[in-house]
Short mmCIF file of C-alpha atoms and ligand atoms in Angstrom, two decimals:
data_model
loop_
_atom_site.label_atom_id
_atom_site.label_comp_id
_atom_site.label_asym_id
_atom_site.label_seq_id
_atom_site.Cartn_x
_atom_site.Cartn_y
_atom_site.Cartn_z
CA MET A 49 20.13 5.12 19.00
CA GLU A 50 16.53 6.68 19.41
CA PHE A 51 13.31 4.26 19.21
CA ALA A 52 10.83 6.85 20.31
CA LEU A 53 8.95 8.76 17.91
CA PRO A 54 9.18 12.71 17.77
CA GLU A 55 6.62 14.48 19.79
CA GLU A 56 4.86 16.07 16.73
CA LEU A 57 4.56 12.51 15.19
CA LEU A 58 3.02 11.14 18.51
CA ALA A 59 0.50 13.63 18.43
CA MET A 60 -0.27 13.34 14.81
CA GLN A 61 -0.76 9.46 15.60
CA ARG A 62 -3.35 10.28 18.62
CA THR A 63 -4.97 12.32 16.03
CA VAL A 64 -5.10 10.17 13.23
CA ARG A 65 -6.02 7.06 15.50
CA ALA A 66 -9.11 9.30 17.55
CA PHE A 67 -10.50 10.16 13.94
CA ALA A 68 -10.09 6.56 12.64
CA GLN A 69 -11.37 4.85 15.42
CA SER A 70 -14.50 7.34 15.48
CA GLU A 71 -15.28 7.68 12.08
CA ILE A 72 -13.83 4.74 9.72
CA ALA A 73 -14.12 1.91 12.16
CA PRO A 74 -17.84 1.99 12.78
CA VAL A 75 -18.38 1.78 8.85
CA ALA A 76 -15.97 -1.04 8.01
CA ALA A 77 -18.12 -3.82 8.75
CA GLU A 78 -20.97 -2.58 6.64
CA LEU A 79 -18.57 -1.47 3.79
CA ASP A 80 -17.63 -5.13 3.76
CA ARG A 81 -21.16 -6.68 3.67
CA ASP A 82 -22.44 -3.89 1.12
CA PRO A 83 -19.28 -2.97 -0.91
CA ARG A 84 -18.70 0.73 -2.24
CA PHE A 85 -15.98 3.10 -2.79
CA PRO A 86 -16.04 5.01 0.83
CA TRP A 87 -16.18 8.50 -0.52
CA PRO A 88 -17.71 10.23 2.73
CA THR A 89 -14.84 8.94 5.16
CA LEU A 90 -12.05 9.52 2.03
CA ARG A 91 -13.32 13.21 1.94
CA ARG A 92 -12.72 13.47 5.63
CA MET A 93 -9.43 12.02 5.31
CA GLY A 94 -8.59 14.23 2.73
CA GLU A 95 -9.57 17.58 4.96
CA LEU A 96 -7.21 15.74 7.73
CA GLY A 97 -4.42 15.73 5.07
CA LEU A 98 -3.67 12.28 5.23
CA PHE A 99 -3.63 12.12 1.26
CA GLY A 100 -0.56 14.39 0.55
CA LEU A 101 1.39 13.58 3.86
CA THR A 102 4.55 13.05 1.46
CA THR A 103 3.92 15.85 -0.90
CA PRO A 104 5.75 18.80 -0.71
CA GLU A 105 4.07 21.80 0.74
CA GLU A 106 4.59 23.96 -2.52
CA HIS A 107 2.05 21.20 -4.22
CA GLY A 108 -0.25 21.30 -1.04
CA GLY A 109 0.99 18.55 0.67
CA ALA A 110 2.14 18.56 4.03
CA GLY A 111 5.98 18.02 3.02
CA LEU A 112 6.57 15.03 5.69
CA GLY A 113 8.31 11.85 4.84
CA SER A 114 8.08 7.90 4.89
CA LEU A 115 8.12 7.79 8.94
CA ALA A 116 4.77 10.04 9.20
CA SER A 117 3.02 8.03 6.55
CA ALA A 118 3.95 4.65 8.06
CA VAL A 119 2.72 5.79 11.39
CA THR A 120 -0.32 7.46 10.19
CA LEU A 121 -1.21 4.06 7.75
CA GLU A 122 -1.06 1.85 10.44
CA GLU A 123 -3.61 4.00 12.58
CA VAL A 124 -6.05 3.97 9.69
CA ALA A 125 -5.66 0.13 9.02
CA ALA A 126 -6.35 -0.88 12.08
CA ALA A 127 -9.87 0.82 11.90
CA ASP A 128 -10.13 -0.47 8.15
CA ALA A 129 -7.75 -2.11 5.73
CA SER A 130 -9.55 -0.58 2.29
CA HIS A 131 -9.42 2.82 3.70
CA ALA A 132 -5.48 2.20 4.12
CA THR A 133 -5.10 0.57 0.64
CA ILE A 134 -7.00 3.63 -1.03
CA MET A 135 -4.68 5.92 1.17
CA SER A 136 -1.25 4.03 0.52
CA VAL A 137 -2.11 3.59 -3.50
CA THR A 138 -3.06 7.29 -3.97
CA SER A 139 0.00 8.60 -2.29
CA GLY A 140 2.15 6.22 -2.01
CA LEU A 141 2.70 5.50 -6.52
CA PRO A 142 1.00 8.65 -8.15
CA GLN A 143 2.29 11.38 -5.96
CA THR A 144 5.65 9.77 -5.41
CA LEU A 145 6.28 9.39 -9.26
CA LEU A 146 4.77 13.00 -9.85
CA VAL A 147 7.04 14.49 -7.72
CA GLN A 148 10.17 12.15 -8.55
CA ALA A 149 9.57 12.55 -12.20
CA GLY A 150 6.91 15.07 -13.07
CA SER A 151 7.89 18.42 -14.76
CA ARG A 152 6.82 21.46 -13.14
CA GLU A 153 3.38 22.02 -15.18
CA GLN A 154 2.53 18.37 -14.42
CA ARG A 155 3.32 18.74 -10.47
CA GLU A 156 1.48 22.02 -10.52
CA ARG A 157 -1.74 20.34 -12.59
CA TRP A 158 -2.28 17.12 -10.57
CA LEU A 159 -0.41 17.20 -7.56
CA PRO A 160 -2.72 19.59 -5.49
CA ARG A 161 -5.70 17.67 -6.17
CA LEU A 162 -4.49 14.31 -5.11
CA ALA A 163 -2.51 15.51 -1.94
CA SER A 164 -6.02 17.43 -1.08
CA GLY A 165 -7.67 14.22 -1.62
CA SER A 166 -10.26 15.91 -3.76
CA TRP A 167 -8.91 13.40 -6.58
CA ILE A 168 -8.02 9.87 -5.76
CA GLY A 169 -4.75 7.97 -7.84
CA ALA A 170 -4.37 4.70 -9.00
CA PHE A 171 -1.30 2.95 -10.39
CA CYS A 172 -1.73 0.73 -13.29
CA LEU A 173 1.27 -1.85 -13.93
CA SER A 174 -0.28 -5.14 -13.38
CA GLU A 175 -2.00 -7.23 -16.11
CA ALA A 176 -3.85 -10.57 -16.10
CA HIS A 177 -0.41 -12.31 -17.63
CA ALA A 178 1.88 -10.05 -16.09
CA GLY A 179 1.63 -9.96 -12.24
CA SER A 180 5.05 -10.76 -10.52
CA ASP A 181 6.80 -10.70 -13.94
CA ALA A 182 5.75 -6.88 -14.32
CA ALA A 183 8.36 -6.26 -17.19
CA ALA A 184 6.20 -8.53 -19.65
CA LEU A 185 3.15 -6.12 -19.57
CA ARG A 186 1.69 -5.72 -23.16
CA THR A 187 -0.14 -2.65 -22.80
CA ARG A 188 1.27 -0.53 -25.82
CA ALA A 189 1.90 3.00 -26.40
CA ARG A 190 2.30 3.57 -30.24
CA LYS A 191 3.73 6.97 -31.34
CA VAL A 192 1.16 9.43 -32.84
CA PRO A 193 1.35 13.37 -33.62
CA GLY A 194 1.74 15.04 -30.45
CA GLY A 195 1.68 12.32 -28.35
CA PHE A 196 0.78 8.53 -27.70
CA GLU A 197 -2.34 6.07 -28.16
CA LEU A 198 -2.54 3.54 -25.87
CA ASP A 199 -3.88 -0.19 -26.29
CA GLY A 200 -4.50 -2.66 -23.64
CA SER A 201 -5.64 -3.68 -20.46
CA LYS A 202 -4.49 -3.52 -17.17
CA ALA A 203 -5.62 -5.94 -14.10
CA TRP A 204 -6.32 -5.40 -10.34
CA ILE A 205 -6.30 -1.69 -10.17
CA THR A 206 -7.19 -0.25 -7.03
CA GLY A 207 -9.89 2.36 -7.26
CA GLY A 208 -10.30 1.66 -10.99
CA GLY A 209 -13.58 3.87 -11.99
CA GLU A 210 -13.45 5.76 -9.02
CA ALA A 211 -10.05 7.16 -9.23
CA HIS A 212 -9.59 10.45 -10.85
CA LEU A 213 -5.90 10.05 -12.42
CA TYR A 214 -4.29 6.82 -13.56
CA ILE A 215 -0.57 6.36 -13.67
CA VAL A 216 -0.32 3.84 -16.59
CA LEU A 217 2.83 1.89 -17.61
CA ALA A 218 3.08 0.81 -21.14
CA SER A 219 5.58 -0.23 -23.77
CA SER A 220 6.81 1.81 -26.66
CA ASP A 221 9.70 -0.35 -27.81
CA PRO A 222 8.85 -3.98 -26.87
CA ALA A 223 12.18 -5.21 -27.97
CA ALA A 224 13.96 -3.02 -25.39
CA GLY A 225 12.02 -5.37 -22.49
CA ALA A 226 11.66 -3.25 -19.04
CA ARG A 227 13.79 -0.25 -20.80
CA GLY A 228 11.25 -0.10 -23.29
CA ILE A 229 8.48 1.23 -20.81
CA SER A 230 7.23 4.45 -20.27
CA ALA A 231 5.09 6.00 -17.71
CA PHE A 232 1.55 8.24 -18.76
CA VAL A 233 -0.72 10.18 -16.66
CA VAL A 234 -4.55 9.50 -17.87
CA GLU A 235 -7.16 11.39 -16.24
CA LEU A 236 -10.68 9.61 -15.69
CA GLY A 237 -13.19 10.02 -18.94
CA GLN A 238 -10.60 10.10 -21.32
CA GLU A 239 -11.83 8.59 -24.42
CA GLY A 240 -10.43 5.27 -25.37
CA MET A 241 -10.54 4.26 -21.25
CA SER A 242 -12.95 1.63 -19.92
CA PHE A 243 -13.54 -0.28 -16.67
CA GLY A 244 -14.38 -3.63 -15.62
CA ALA A 245 -16.93 -4.57 -13.19
CA PRO A 246 -15.54 -4.89 -9.48
CA GLU A 247 -13.98 -7.87 -8.74
CA ALA A 248 -15.47 -10.04 -6.13
CA LYS A 249 -12.59 -10.57 -3.53
CA LEU A 250 -11.81 -12.49 -0.42
CA GLY A 251 -11.27 -9.19 1.46
CA GLN A 252 -10.77 -5.61 1.32
CA HIS A 253 -14.25 -5.27 -0.22
CA ALA A 254 -14.28 -1.00 -0.27
CA ALA A 255 -11.31 -0.79 -2.04
CA VAL A 256 -12.65 -1.47 -5.36
CA THR A 257 -10.82 -3.19 -7.63
CA THR A 258 -11.49 -3.27 -11.14
CA SER A 259 -9.54 -3.96 -14.78
CA VAL A 260 -8.91 -0.72 -17.04
CA THR A 261 -9.00 -1.16 -20.35
CA PHE A 262 -7.26 1.16 -23.25
CA GLU A 263 -8.54 1.37 -26.72
CA GLY A 264 -6.66 3.98 -29.13
CA CYS A 265 -6.54 6.15 -25.68
CA PHE A 266 -4.83 9.27 -26.86
CA VAL A 267 -2.50 10.92 -24.52
CA GLY A 268 -0.48 14.20 -25.29
CA ASP A 269 3.33 14.30 -24.74
CA ASP A 270 2.38 16.53 -21.83
CA GLN A 271 1.25 13.16 -20.06
CA ARG A 272 3.87 10.99 -20.23
CA LEU A 273 5.59 11.15 -17.13
CA GLY A 274 9.54 11.05 -16.79
CA ALA A 275 11.66 10.04 -19.96
CA GLU A 276 10.81 7.53 -22.45
CA GLY A 277 11.88 4.25 -21.59
CA GLN A 278 12.44 5.28 -17.68
CA GLY A 279 9.14 3.93 -16.87
CA PHE A 280 9.77 0.29 -15.37
CA VAL A 281 12.45 2.01 -13.42
CA MET A 282 10.64 4.81 -11.56
CA ALA A 283 7.76 2.37 -11.08
CA MET A 284 10.31 -0.10 -9.36
CA SER A 285 11.61 2.58 -7.16
CA SER A 286 8.51 4.19 -6.24
CA LEU A 287 7.45 0.78 -4.97
CA ASP A 288 10.19 0.91 -2.71
CA GLY A 289 8.45 3.31 -1.04
CA ALA A 290 5.04 1.80 -1.61
CA ARG A 291 5.83 -1.45 0.06
CA ILE A 292 6.71 0.27 3.45
CA GLY A 293 3.23 1.25 3.21
CA ILE A 294 1.79 -1.87 3.00
CA ALA A 295 3.79 -3.18 5.48
CA ALA A 296 2.63 -0.42 7.81
CA GLN A 297 -0.86 -1.78 6.73
CA SER A 298 -0.26 -5.21 7.63
CA VAL A 299 0.75 -4.04 11.16
CA GLY A 300 -2.25 -1.93 11.54
CA ILE A 301 -4.39 -4.88 10.54
CA ALA A 302 -2.50 -7.27 12.82
CA ARG A 303 -2.72 -4.81 15.75
CA ALA A 304 -6.70 -4.54 15.64
CA ALA A 305 -6.76 -8.33 15.65
CA PHE A 306 -4.42 -8.51 18.52
CA ASP A 307 -6.11 -5.77 20.66
CA ALA A 308 -9.33 -7.78 20.20
CA ALA A 309 -7.99 -10.70 21.15
CA LEU A 310 -6.25 -9.84 24.40
CA ALA A 311 -9.34 -7.74 25.30
CA TYR A 312 -11.46 -11.39 24.59
CA ALA A 313 -8.68 -13.38 26.60
CA ASP A 314 -9.44 -11.43 29.89
CA GLU A 315 -13.22 -11.36 29.45
CA ARG A 316 -14.14 -14.86 28.44
CA GLN A 317 -14.68 -17.61 30.97
CA ALA A 318 -14.04 -21.28 30.78
CA PHE A 319 -13.70 -23.93 33.69
CA GLY A 320 -14.42 -21.57 35.93
CA VAL A 321 -11.37 -18.70 35.33
CA SER A 322 -10.64 -16.18 32.62
CA VAL A 323 -9.23 -18.02 29.35
CA ARG A 324 -6.18 -15.55 30.11
CA GLU A 325 -5.13 -17.95 32.62
CA PHE A 326 -4.27 -20.56 30.35
CA GLN A 327 -1.15 -21.17 28.05
CA GLY A 328 -3.04 -22.39 25.30
CA VAL A 329 -4.00 -18.44 24.88
CA SER A 330 -1.37 -16.64 26.63
CA PHE A 331 1.63 -18.15 24.41
CA PRO A 332 -0.25 -17.31 21.28
CA LEU A 333 -0.90 -13.67 22.43
CA ALA A 334 3.05 -13.69 23.62
CA ASP A 335 4.03 -14.53 19.81
CA MET A 336 1.65 -12.37 18.29
CA ALA A 337 2.88 -9.57 20.35
CA THR A 338 6.58 -10.36 19.78
CA ARG A 339 6.16 -10.67 15.84
CA LEU A 340 4.02 -7.69 15.91
CA GLU A 341 6.75 -5.45 17.43
CA ALA A 342 9.23 -6.91 15.39
CA ALA A 343 7.31 -6.25 12.14
CA ARG A 344 6.68 -2.61 13.36
CA LEU A 345 10.31 -1.91 14.13
CA LEU A 346 11.34 -3.42 10.56
CA THR A 347 8.56 -0.92 9.06
CA LEU A 348 9.48 2.13 10.79
CA ARG A 349 13.45 1.55 10.48
CA ALA A 350 12.78 1.36 6.71
CA ALA A 351 10.79 4.52 6.43
CA TRP A 352 13.33 6.24 8.47
CA LEU A 353 16.11 5.31 6.35
CA ARG A 354 14.24 6.34 3.39
CA ASP A 355 13.75 9.77 4.91
CA ARG A 356 17.48 10.04 5.23
CA GLY A 357 17.90 9.49 1.79
CA TYR A 358 18.93 5.88 1.67
CA ARG A 359 17.86 3.28 -1.16
CA VAL A 360 15.73 1.29 0.89
CA THR A 361 14.79 -1.92 -1.85
CA LYS A 362 15.96 -4.40 0.47
CA GLU A 363 14.77 -2.73 3.88
CA ALA A 364 11.26 -2.02 2.11
CA SER A 365 11.01 -5.66 0.90
CA MET A 366 11.65 -6.95 4.25
CA ALA A 367 9.38 -5.01 5.84
CA LYS A 368 6.94 -5.70 3.51
CA LEU A 369 7.31 -9.76 3.80
CA TYR A 370 7.65 -9.99 7.49
CA ALA A 371 4.98 -7.47 8.45
CA SER A 372 2.45 -9.38 5.66
CA GLU A 373 3.45 -12.96 7.17
CA THR A 374 2.95 -11.58 10.57
CA ALA A 375 -0.58 -10.09 9.72
CA ALA A 376 -1.48 -13.45 8.50
CA PHE A 377 -0.10 -15.20 11.78
CA VAL A 378 -1.73 -12.83 14.01
CA THR A 379 -5.27 -12.83 12.36
CA ASP A 380 -5.07 -16.29 12.25
CA ALA A 381 -4.12 -16.74 16.00
CA ALA A 382 -6.39 -14.25 17.24
CA LEU A 383 -9.21 -15.61 15.29
CA GLN A 384 -8.64 -18.74 17.11
CA VAL A 385 -8.81 -17.03 20.59
CA PHE A 386 -12.50 -15.83 19.84
CA GLY A 387 -12.93 -19.86 18.85
CA ALA A 388 -16.60 -20.21 17.01
CA TYR A 389 -16.89 -16.30 17.64
CA GLY A 390 -14.03 -15.39 15.65
CA TYR A 391 -15.62 -17.59 12.51
CA SER A 392 -18.81 -15.51 12.79
CA ARG A 393 -19.55 -12.58 11.12
CA ASP A 394 -21.08 -10.87 13.94
CA TYR A 395 -17.14 -10.17 15.47
CA PRO A 396 -14.54 -8.40 13.12
CA LEU A 397 -11.91 -10.94 13.35
CA GLU A 398 -12.82 -12.87 10.18
CA ARG A 399 -12.59 -9.75 8.43
CA TYR A 400 -9.27 -8.90 9.69
CA TYR A 401 -8.30 -12.39 8.54
CA ARG A 402 -9.67 -11.83 4.80
CA ASP A 403 -8.36 -8.24 4.71
CA ALA A 404 -4.77 -9.71 5.63
CA ARG A 405 -4.35 -12.18 3.18
CA VAL A 406 -3.91 -9.77 0.04
CA THR A 407 -0.95 -7.96 1.90
CA ARG A 408 0.74 -10.95 0.96
CA ILE A 409 0.14 -10.56 -2.72
CA TYR A 410 -0.29 -7.03 -3.68
CA GLU A 411 2.67 -4.64 -4.54
CA GLY A 412 4.77 -7.76 -4.86
CA THR A 413 3.98 -10.95 -3.31
CA SER A 414 5.96 -12.41 -0.36
CA GLU A 415 7.92 -14.58 -3.34
CA ILE A 416 9.04 -11.59 -5.11
CA GLN A 417 10.00 -10.09 -1.97
CA ARG A 418 12.38 -12.46 -1.47
CA VAL A 419 13.60 -12.59 -4.87
CA VAL A 420 14.15 -9.08 -4.21
CA ILE A 421 16.10 -9.45 -0.87
CA GLY A 422 17.97 -12.25 -2.43
CA ARG A 423 19.01 -10.20 -5.29
CA GLN A 424 20.35 -6.80 -2.92
CA LEU A 425 21.90 -9.70 -0.64
CA TYR A 426 24.10 -10.52 -3.68
CA ARG A 427 24.56 -6.86 -4.38
CA GLU A 428 26.25 -6.32 -1.33
CA LEU A 429 28.18 -9.47 -1.44
CA GLU A 430 29.66 -7.87 -4.55
CA ARG A 431 30.01 -4.30 -3.12
CA GLY A 432 31.70 -5.85 -0.19
CA SER A 433 29.86 -4.15 2.35
CA ARG A 434 26.39 -4.48 4.16
CA GLY A 435 23.60 -2.48 5.18
CA PRO A 436 21.96 0.38 3.18
CA VAL A 437 23.75 2.89 0.70
CA LEU A 438 22.54 6.46 0.15
CA ALA A 439 20.26 6.58 -2.92
CA ASP A 440 22.66 9.10 -4.95
CA GLU A 441 25.68 6.64 -4.37
N1 CAA B 1667 14.79 0.76 -7.60
C1 CAA B 1667 15.45 1.50 -8.87
N2 CAA B 1667 15.53 0.46 -10.28
C2 CAA B 1667 15.33 -0.77 -10.02
C3 CAA B 1667 14.45 -1.29 -8.68
C4 CAA B 1667 14.53 -0.70 -7.61
N3 CAA B 1667 13.94 -1.12 -6.47
N4 CAA B 1667 14.38 -2.70 -9.18
C5 CAA B 1667 14.63 -2.81 -10.17
N5 CAA B 1667 15.04 -1.74 -10.96
C6 CAA B 1667 15.89 -1.43 -12.45
C7 CAA B 1667 16.87 -2.40 -12.49
O1 CAA B 1667 18.16 -1.76 -11.81
C8 CAA B 1667 17.11 -2.48 -13.73
O2 CAA B 1667 17.54 -1.10 -14.61
P1 CAA B 1667 18.63 -1.53 -15.79
O3 CAA B 1667 17.97 -1.86 -16.95
O4 CAA B 1667 19.56 -0.27 -15.60
O5 CAA B 1667 19.51 -2.51 -15.20
C9 CAA B 1667 15.64 -2.29 -14.46
O6 CAA B 1667 15.03 -1.72 -13.38
C10 CAA B 1667 15.04 -3.75 -14.74
O7 CAA B 1667 15.22 -4.53 -13.37
P2 CAA B 1667 14.97 -6.21 -13.17
O8 CAA B 1667 16.28 -6.56 -14.30
O9 CAA B 1667 15.56 -6.50 -11.79
O10 CAA B 1667 13.54 -6.31 -13.25
P3 CAA B 1667 13.14 -7.96 -13.79
O11 CAA B 1667 12.37 -8.01 -14.92
O12 CAA B 1667 13.93 -9.35 -13.20
O13 CAA B 1667 11.93 -7.78 -12.51
C11 CAA B 1667 11.14 -7.95 -10.39
C12 CAA B 1667 12.27 -7.48 -11.29
C13 CAA B 1667 11.28 -7.72 -8.73
C14 CAA B 1667 10.48 -9.28 -10.18
C15 CAA B 1667 9.79 -6.79 -10.90
O14 CAA B 1667 9.47 -7.12 -11.52
C16 CAA B 1667 8.72 -6.84 -9.47
O15 CAA B 1667 9.01 -6.05 -8.53
N6 CAA B 1667 7.39 -7.49 -9.79
C17 CAA B 1667 6.63 -7.23 -8.81
C18 CAA B 1667 5.44 -6.25 -9.42
C19 CAA B 1667 4.60 -5.57 -8.25
O16 CAA B 1667 5.11 -5.24 -6.95
N7 CAA B 1667 3.54 -5.39 -8.67
C20 CAA B 1667 2.76 -4.42 -8.10
C21 CAA B 1667 1.71 -3.73 -8.72
S1 CAA B 1667 1.25 -2.18 -7.81
C22 CAA B 1667 -0.13 -2.97 -6.67
O17 CAA B 1667 -0.28 -4.13 -6.31
C23 CAA B 1667 -0.75 -1.59 -6.32
C24 CAA B 1667 -2.23 -1.87 -5.78
O18 CAA B 1667 -3.27 -1.47 -6.36
C25 CAA B 1667 -2.45 -2.43 -4.42
#
C-alpha cells in the first residue's frame, strides 16, 4: 500500500499552491464583497492548464486523472472556494460528458476550447421543483425537423450567463421517466436562451449562479450528446466523478480554516499564555486535523479507484458526504478559535464558514449522498461481495 503522491503530482501540487496563494487568495475577499465572475484569474488558471486536467491530450487537455484533479482542486479551494467551484463544474461535468459520450466531431468542436479555459462550461440539471429528485425535471425537448426545441427553466446554474457552453438535460419522452431524458449542448447566445439575475447567496459569491430559461430554443441533432434517453444515466455517472471534486474542494476550504486557526492559536495570548496551551483550543484543533486527514484520504482513495477504472458511485458519495460535513465542522470550530475576530469580516474565517455551507447541498445534498451509499450497500449485499467493482463489469 502506497500513501505518498507520485513525485510529478507533488510538483504539480507545489506549483498550483504557489499560484493559488499568490494570485487567487489575494482577490478572494474583494470578490466576496463585490461579486463578479473572476475572469482575470480564470484566464490565468486556463494558462496553467487547470481546466483540462482530465481531458485527453488529443483534445487539448493534460490527459491526467481524478487524482491530479482532486489534488489541484484542494489547492485552488484553499485559496478561494468560488474559483474551485467554477473549475470543478467546467472540467468535471461538461468535459467528462463530452469525453464519454461525445461524437468525434463534438469532441473536436468543444473540448479544446473548454480544456484551455478559453470557454467555461456549465451543467444544467436542477430545476426549481427538481433538485434532489433530478429525474422529475420538466424541461422538454420536442423533436422538430433537424433537431429539437428546448422549453423549460433550469435553476442554480453555476456560471449562468458567463459560461460559453451549457450541457442541458431535458426530457423528450416524459412517460419514460429517467429513461426519457437526453443531454444537449447549447452555446451561449443561441436564440431562445435567457438568464435570470444572479442569485443572492450566502457564500461563494464569485461563482455566479443564475436560472437559465429556454423558450423554443432550437438545437440541431449534432448538439445532442449521446443516445436519446441516455442523458440521465450519463449525468449520474459523471456526477460520480464530479462529487470527488466537491469533496476535494471541501478539504481545501477546511484546510484553509484549519491553518488559520492553528497559526492564530499560536500567536493569541490570554491569561498570560498563548491560547494553544488550553485544551479548549488544542482539543478542537486535534479534532479538526483528524477529520481533515480522514476526509482527504477518502477523497484521494475515491479518485485513485476511479483512475483505475473502478465504478466509484459509493466511494465518491462517501468522500463528498464526509468531506463536506468536515468542512462545516472545521470552519465552525476554526471560527470559534478566533472568537469575535472570527465573526468579523476583517478576517477570512466567516467567509470560509459561509463558502463551506453549500458543499453539503450542491452536486447532491448530504441526504442524497446517504441515499446513494445506502443503495450501493444493498447492491453489494445482493451481489454477495463488498468493495468497488470495475466499471465495465
Ligand atoms: N452511474 C450510472 N448510472 C446510474 C447512476 C450512476 N451513479 N445512478 C443512477 N444510475 C442509473 C440507474 O441505474 C437507472 O438506470 P436504469 O434505468 O437502467 O435502471 C437510472 O440511472 C435511474 O436511476 P435511479 O432509479 O436510481 O434514479 P432516481 O430517480 O431514484 O434518482 C438519485 C437517483 C440518486 C436520487 C438522483 O436523482 C440524484 O443523484 N439526485 C441528486 C441530483 C444532483 O446531484 N444534482 C446536482 C446538480 S449539479 C450541480 O450542483 C452542479 C453545480 O452547479 C455546482
